Tab-separated table of C-alpha atoms in Angstrom:
chain	number	residue	atom	x	y	z
A	1382	MET	CA	-41.363	9.858	176.571
A	1383	ARG	CA	-43.588	8.500	174.122
A	1384	TYR	CA	-43.965	10.717	171.164
A	1385	ALA	CA	-47.088	10.493	168.878
A	1386	ILE	CA	-45.483	11.969	165.361
A	1387	LEU	CA	-48.175	12.638	162.859
A	1388	SER	CA	-48.369	14.593	159.374
A	1389	ASP	CA	-50.459	15.641	156.407
A	1390	VAL	CA	-53.820	15.978	158.182
A	1391	HIS	CA	-54.803	17.881	155.025
A	1392	ASN	CA	-58.103	19.132	156.916
A	1393	ARG	CA	-59.420	15.571	157.450
A	1394	ARG	CA	-60.824	16.498	161.135
A	1395	GLU	CA	-62.438	13.163	161.566
A	1396	LYS	CA	-59.191	11.121	160.714
A	1397	LEU	CA	-57.184	13.701	163.041
A	1398	VAL	CA	-59.701	12.850	165.912
A	1399	SER	CA	-59.396	9.286	165.505
A	1400	VAL	CA	-55.622	9.616	165.374
A	1401	LEU	CA	-55.366	11.666	168.573
A	1402	ASP	CA	-57.705	9.192	170.169
A	1403	ASP	CA	-55.701	6.328	169.253
A	1404	ALA	CA	-52.262	7.907	170.544
A	1405	ARG	CA	-53.779	8.902	173.927
A	1406	SER	CA	-54.703	4.889	174.114
A	1407	ARG	CA	-51.379	4.046	173.519
A	1408	GLY	CA	-49.971	6.251	176.338
A	1409	ALA	CA	-48.397	9.124	174.174
A	1410	ASP	CA	-46.994	11.793	176.200
A	1411	GLN	CA	-46.398	14.264	173.763
A	1412	ILE	CA	-47.572	14.977	170.249
A	1413	ILE	CA	-45.864	16.198	167.189
A	1414	SER	CA	-46.928	17.546	164.122
A	1415	LEU	CA	-44.951	17.623	160.997
A	1416	GLY	CA	-47.014	20.042	158.843
A	1417	ASP	CA	-49.481	20.412	156.415
A	1418	VAL	CA	-52.343	20.396	159.025
A	1419	GLY	CA	-55.366	22.332	157.197
A	1420	GLY	CA	-57.609	24.902	158.575
A	1421	ASP	CA	-58.564	26.209	162.157
A	1422	SER	CA	-60.828	23.214	163.274
A	1423	CYS	CA	-57.714	20.897	162.903
A	1424	LEU	CA	-55.459	23.333	164.458
A	1425	ALA	CA	-57.952	23.823	167.238
A	1426	LEU	CA	-57.368	20.067	167.938
A	1427	LEU	CA	-53.615	19.821	167.762
A	1428	LYS	CA	-53.409	23.112	169.954
A	1429	GLY	CA	-55.894	21.743	172.397
A	1430	ALA	CA	-53.630	18.382	172.621
A	1431	GLY	CA	-50.603	20.577	173.568
A	1432	ALA	CA	-48.901	19.574	170.088
A	1433	LEU	CA	-45.506	20.650	169.204
A	1434	ALA	CA	-45.292	21.478	165.220
A	1435	VAL	CA	-43.009	22.404	162.433
A	1436	PHE	CA	-44.634	23.952	159.385
A	1437	GLY	CA	-44.856	22.487	155.997
A	1438	ASN	CA	-45.585	23.936	152.358
A	1439	TYR	CA	-49.447	24.202	153.200
A	1440	GLU	CA	-48.737	26.528	156.200
A	1441	VAL	CA	-46.126	28.357	154.054
A	1442	SER	CA	-48.574	29.099	151.284
A	1443	GLY	CA	-51.851	29.329	153.759
A	1444	TRP	CA	-51.098	30.608	156.995
A	1445	ARG	CA	-52.607	34.150	156.206
A	1446	ARG	CA	-56.176	32.610	155.615
A	1447	LEU	CA	-56.296	31.299	159.317
A	1448	GLY	CA	-58.146	32.807	162.186
A	1449	LEU	CA	-56.006	35.071	164.148
A	1450	GLU	CA	-55.510	32.644	167.154
A	1451	HIS	CA	-53.970	30.029	165.141
A	1452	ARG	CA	-52.453	32.253	162.573
A	1453	SER	CA	-50.211	33.718	165.539
A	1454	TRP	CA	-49.623	30.199	166.637
A	1455	VAL	CA	-48.519	28.902	163.267
A	1456	GLN	CA	-46.412	32.019	162.730
A	1457	ALA	CA	-44.338	30.940	165.654
A	1458	TRP	CA	-43.348	27.310	164.163
A	1459	ARG	CA	-39.971	26.671	162.757
A	1460	PRO	CA	-38.883	24.427	159.875
A	1461	LEU	CA	-37.021	21.862	162.337
A	1462	LEU	CA	-37.628	20.448	165.719
A	1463	ALA	CA	-34.539	18.962	167.683
A	1464	LYS	CA	-35.939	16.618	170.595
A	1465	ASP	CA	-34.441	13.427	172.469
A	1466	GLY	CA	-32.095	12.006	170.152
A	1467	PHE	CA	-34.231	13.038	166.766
A	1468	LEU	CA	-34.799	15.801	164.552
A	1469	ALA	CA	-38.446	16.235	163.137
A	1470	VAL	CA	-38.999	18.165	159.571
A	1471	HIS	CA	-41.975	18.120	157.175
A	1472	ALA	CA	-39.631	17.286	154.246
A	1473	VAL	CA	-36.081	17.404	154.609
A	1474	PRO	CA	-33.696	19.252	157.213
A	1475	TRP	CA	-32.138	21.609	154.801
A	1476	TRP	CA	-33.249	24.749	152.743
A	1477	PRO	CA	-31.579	27.794	151.575
A	1478	GLU	CA	-29.258	29.551	153.668
A	1479	GLY	CA	-30.751	32.266	156.171
A	1480	LEU	CA	-34.767	30.952	156.040
A	1481	THR	CA	-36.067	30.527	159.646
A	1482	THR	CA	-39.800	31.537	159.317
A	1483	ILE	CA	-42.952	30.847	157.314
A	1484	GLU	CA	-42.641	34.387	156.263
A	1485	ASP	CA	-38.734	33.867	155.034
A	1486	PHE	CA	-40.026	30.671	153.382
A	1487	GLY	CA	-42.949	32.588	151.474
A	1488	ALA	CA	-40.820	35.610	150.539
A	1489	TRP	CA	-37.896	32.988	149.080
A	1490	ILE	CA	-40.534	31.302	146.956
A	1491	ASP	CA	-41.920	34.350	145.588
A	1492	GLY	CA	-38.436	35.120	144.026
A	1493	PRO	CA	-37.701	34.334	140.323
A	1494	ASP	CA	-37.209	30.899	139.128
A	1495	ARG	CA	-38.061	29.380	142.261
A	1496	SER	CA	-39.775	25.948	143.134
A	1497	TRP	CA	-41.839	24.604	145.723
A	1498	LEU	CA	-39.468	21.457	145.207
A	1499	ASP	CA	-36.553	23.625	146.180
A	1500	LEU	CA	-37.750	23.946	149.525
A	1501	PHE	CA	-39.615	20.962	150.249
A	1502	PRO	CA	-38.430	17.808	148.122
A	1503	TYR	CA	-39.634	14.368	148.484
A	1504	LEU	CA	-36.928	12.911	150.622
A	1505	THR	CA	-37.400	9.146	149.189
A	1506	ASP	CA	-37.280	10.325	145.539
A	1507	ASP	CA	-33.484	10.424	145.367
A	1508	GLU	CA	-31.126	8.204	147.355
A	1509	ASP	CA	-28.877	11.071	147.490
A	1510	TYR	CA	-31.236	12.902	149.646
A	1511	LEU	CA	-31.314	9.983	151.952
A	1512	TRP	CA	-27.354	10.051	152.373
A	1513	GLN	CA	-27.776	14.005	152.823
A	1514	ALA	CA	-30.185	13.428	155.607
A	1515	LEU	CA	-27.735	10.765	157.340
A	1516	ALA	CA	-24.997	13.751	157.278
A	1517	GLU	CA	-27.383	16.340	158.741
A	1518	LEU	CA	-28.021	13.855	161.498
A	1519	GLU	CA	-24.404	12.978	162.305
A	1520	LEU	CA	-23.805	16.925	161.994
A	1521	ALA	CA	-26.780	17.419	164.600
A	1522	GLY	CA	-25.622	14.442	166.890
A	1523	ARG	CA	-29.131	12.596	166.551
A	1524	ALA	CA	-30.012	9.066	165.799
A	1525	ILE	CA	-33.414	9.449	163.642
A	1526	LEU	CA	-35.003	11.988	161.401
A	1527	PHE	CA	-38.641	11.840	161.428
A	1528	HIS	CA	-40.202	13.298	158.179
A	1529	GLY	CA	-43.791	13.836	156.373
A	1530	HIS	CA	-44.686	15.156	152.839
A	1531	THR	CA	-44.158	11.896	151.151
A	1532	HIS	CA	-47.821	10.540	152.404
A	1533	LEU	CA	-45.850	7.107	153.088
A	1534	GLN	CA	-44.662	5.147	155.994
A	1535	ALA	CA	-41.112	4.078	155.312
A	1536	VAL	CA	-38.138	3.347	157.583
A	1537	TRP	CA	-34.469	3.752	155.991
A	1538	GLN	CA	-31.609	2.562	158.430
A	1539	TRP	CA	-27.899	2.839	158.440
A	1540	GLY	CA	-25.503	0.418	160.406
A	1541	PRO	CA	-21.966	0.843	161.509
A	1542	THR	CA	-20.635	-0.678	158.249
A	1543	GLY	CA	-22.280	2.274	156.127
A	1544	ARG	CA	-25.074	0.182	154.454
A	1545	LEU	CA	-28.317	1.791	153.726
A	1546	ARG	CA	-31.425	-0.476	153.836
A	1547	ARG	CA	-35.080	-0.062	153.830
A	1548	LEU	CA	-36.797	-1.871	157.020
A	1549	LEU	CA	-40.256	-3.443	156.114
A	1550	THR	CA	-41.060	-4.123	159.909
A	1551	ARG	CA	-43.874	-2.385	161.570
A	1552	GLU	CA	-41.416	-1.942	164.832
A	1553	VAL	CA	-37.960	-0.955	164.801
A	1554	GLN	CA	-35.506	-0.962	167.558
A	1555	VAL	CA	-32.943	1.811	167.390
A	1556	LYS	CA	-29.586	0.247	168.154
A	1557	ALA	CA	-26.484	1.949	169.191
A	1558	GLY	CA	-24.620	3.172	166.129
A	1559	HIS	CA	-27.657	3.153	163.880
A	1560	HIS	CA	-29.291	5.966	162.239
A	1561	CYS	CA	-32.854	6.038	160.611
A	1562	VAL	CA	-34.824	8.344	158.609
A	1563	VAL	CA	-38.598	7.460	159.223
A	1564	GLY	CA	-41.712	8.647	157.018
A	1565	VAL	CA	-44.468	8.835	159.412
A	1566	GLY	CA	-47.152	8.443	157.093
A	1567	SER	CA	-50.333	10.640	156.298
A	1568	VAL	CA	-53.165	11.003	158.780
A	1569	GLY	CA	-55.615	12.794	155.685
A	1570	ILE	CA	-54.521	11.315	152.502
A	1571	PRO	CA	-52.184	8.387	152.977
A	1572	GLU	CA	-50.686	7.094	149.558
A	1573	ASP	CA	-50.067	3.646	151.069
A	1574	GLY	CA	-53.466	2.722	151.810
A	1575	GLY	CA	-56.882	4.450	152.746
A	1576	ARG	CA	-56.249	4.272	156.576
A	1577	ALA	CA	-54.901	6.952	158.551
A	1578	ALA	CA	-51.204	6.532	159.710
A	1579	TYR	CA	-48.910	7.881	162.232
A	1580	THR	CA	-45.781	6.661	164.298
A	1581	ILE	CA	-45.082	6.398	168.052
A	1582	TYR	CA	-41.414	6.801	169.169
A	1583	ASP	CA	-40.585	5.600	172.718
A	1584	SER	CA	-37.540	7.606	173.265
A	1585	THR	CA	-36.489	5.455	176.506
A	1586	ALA	CA	-37.038	2.025	174.910
A	1587	GLY	CA	-35.484	3.230	171.615
A	1588	ARG	CA	-38.501	1.799	169.806
A	1589	ILE	CA	-40.430	3.177	166.525
A	1590	GLU	CA	-43.884	1.615	166.043
A	1591	MET	CA	-45.705	2.395	162.596
A	1592	VAL	CA	-49.367	2.753	163.443
A	1593	ARG	CA	-52.063	2.357	160.843
A	1594	LEU	CA	-55.646	2.773	162.180
A	1595	LEU	CA	-58.143	0.112	161.296
């Protein structure tokens, strides 16, 4: 399977159209969205493309403003997707115990002394978060974690020696015994350049490609 994994559209419909067209031209079999999509017009594009999706903070705070058709679709999203040797989330693969739905997340954040960063921290802001992500991958028996939220493309890798290092290449071959945490970038508001960014993952070849549109 070739997965096109995108995040953080933030209602930039034209950029989403360009990314979906580019993903098709690269032979993507499945679109996966990692949240913070935007309004009905962007959701309609993803739904029409047969996308799988997890929710982000944008959906938790704003799903009630969507049209009824998209509201019910988004309500069915979950915070984590496990597929084909990888996990996919908006921010991090952990959250307060017992939360499984958008409504759960919304009710939790409405409690006293609660912060959005308790639910959606920025994974690469703290090295301890990266190590916790590795622990979650090992617990789940997966090799790769794909995430959004940071609006940055970045790949962190652990090898059998336990060393953590950032990879700067645009293509990564996932080797046996290695784990990767992959920031897929942002479609709508990239913070590492003005061009829309997303990621292709070929699960058969074990290859990750960081894509940035011209």
